[in-house]
Amino acid sequence: MINLSEISENLQRGKTKVVKELVQQAIDEGCKPEDILEQGLLHGMGIIGEKFKNNEVYVPEVLVAARAMNAGAQLLKPLLAASGVAATGKVCIGTVQGDLHDIGKNLVKMMMEGKGLEVVDLGTDVSADTFVQAAIEQNCQVICCSALLTTTMNVMGDVVKAAEAAGVRDKVKIMVGGAPVNEDFCKSIGADCYTTDAASAADAAVALCKA
Amino acid sequence: MNSTERVRNLLLGKPVDRQPLYGWVSANLKGQITERWGSVAAFEDKYEFDMAHIFDGPLAFSKSMLARIREENDGEVPPDVLLENDCYHSVDNPAAWDRMKRSIEHHKQRGRFCYVQTPGFFECFNDAFGIENHLMYLLMYPDEIAALYARHVDWVKRYAEHCVAAGADMVHISDDWGAQKDLMFSPEIWKEMIYPNMKKVVDHIHSLGVFASLHSDGCIAKIADGIVDIGFDMVHPWQENAGMSHELYLEKYADKFAILGGICVQSAIGILERKDLEKEIRRVFANLKGKRWVCCTSHFVQNHCTVEDLEFAYDLAYRLARE
């Protein structure tokens, strides 16, 4: 019988092929898909996220671990859907209009998926209205806005205003992040949450979805 | 003492008559500066910029060749495939250097110290792989990446020879390794894959009789000792708001290399009200004046900075550099 911690350990080493094989083996042996997800994939990604937050691993380690997690999750998806397992919450994420940088946004997305959140990736150069429309149409509890440039960070304020104008500000939380963003800026535009790194953003999003 | 002599002396740790001044102002503000001053050159002359940052050399890789590899490999450029192909543009095409030569001539007439940019190892291969894939490939294809970086040494060395032949005083290698809080990849990867190749390049640049400088945004504190070992003469931007404090520089590295930077485009110029911007520029001068420092922006001034704010900042820096 497979030990699910093997999945976690191989995921942390970014061994995509091995993770896929072990997940398939666990499925074949009759492990519950939610156990494989929780004790294997999410457990491993959680450890990588913590290590990243503490500067013990770097971006490449996170990227290869997330790749392994996605490979394993693809096998689990139909089984989880069939057994009615719900995600921890649902968020939409994007890099704001005028900004094409996406590595920070992608890291946050990976960390969020590693926490069991369903993430709608809106990509880069996303307008304020697109963020809000996506949140409404997809029933997202949180909007996450990323920016690398000082020239584009003010679009985050437009997202807050667009949520107000659409009458959903009390239903959706707005998170902001990226190199030029800080807590003062977050407060000044009326957003709900700023975090300094991708792993903290994932923790915060989980908390906001549960609130 | 003209600008070239001033910057050369500063790089060598010798006395200078005043703090040199420079700025990456034209990339985003060319239109506004030209409207107000007639040309960027007029702005540079007014503030007596001591340096000139010159691009305009040939690109490393053939875009059509990379496109073909992507097409054949599900949108990726796998390192093993890249290694099998010679994707380099010729660095020896004389026409590719004409613009650079003209730029250097223009600035040399003003006595400026000219430095020419070339992408380093990580930055150059980001063009081929895309940054996320590149970061993953460092772990997934270590042997192939090491071989590609080793092969790249010859291209950069030849590039540097052309820069020197065109009249450059310094070859500037742009190779972003830092993120906001830490390196993007581990110091071990850097030491194993980048350090030995960069060392060969910098040794070659020095053998040509010119200086070598590094641009890396972000926090690179963990490899700063390695940067000293490589022999870089100058580092830009030593990004203070990414954990690269002036104190760290002054305590450990001021006798090893000079720094170019100080006016932060991410948190100061174009961001702060003038009162706070003045305070910030005065603080930087208080920390670094008299040291091996060229006052410059930390990156391109962004286009939300007004030309009036730019002038305000440079009027102040110009005065402080001469006081």
Tab-separated table of N, CA, C and O in Angstrom, chain A residues 23 92 164 184:
chain	number	residue	atom	x	y	z
A	23	VAL	N	0.458	8.993	-7.755
A	23	VAL	CA	-0.963	9.360	-7.632
A	23	VAL	C	-1.822	8.288	-8.310
A	23	VAL	O	-2.832	7.835	-7.750
A	92	CYS	N	-10.246	34.952	-8.237
A	92	CYS	CA	-9.733	35.255	-9.574
A	92	CYS	C	-8.501	36.133	-9.418
A	92	CYS	O	-8.405	36.932	-8.485
A	164	GLU	N	-17.200	48.574	-6.319
A	164	GLU	CA	-18.219	49.416	-5.663
A	164	GLU	C	-19.331	49.773	-6.648
A	164	GLU	O	-20.522	49.660	-6.343
A	184	ASP	N	0.544	50.569	3.042
A	184	ASP	CA	-0.031	51.922	2.980
A	184	ASP	C	-0.814	52.120	1.686
A	184	ASP	O	-1.900	52.706	1.677
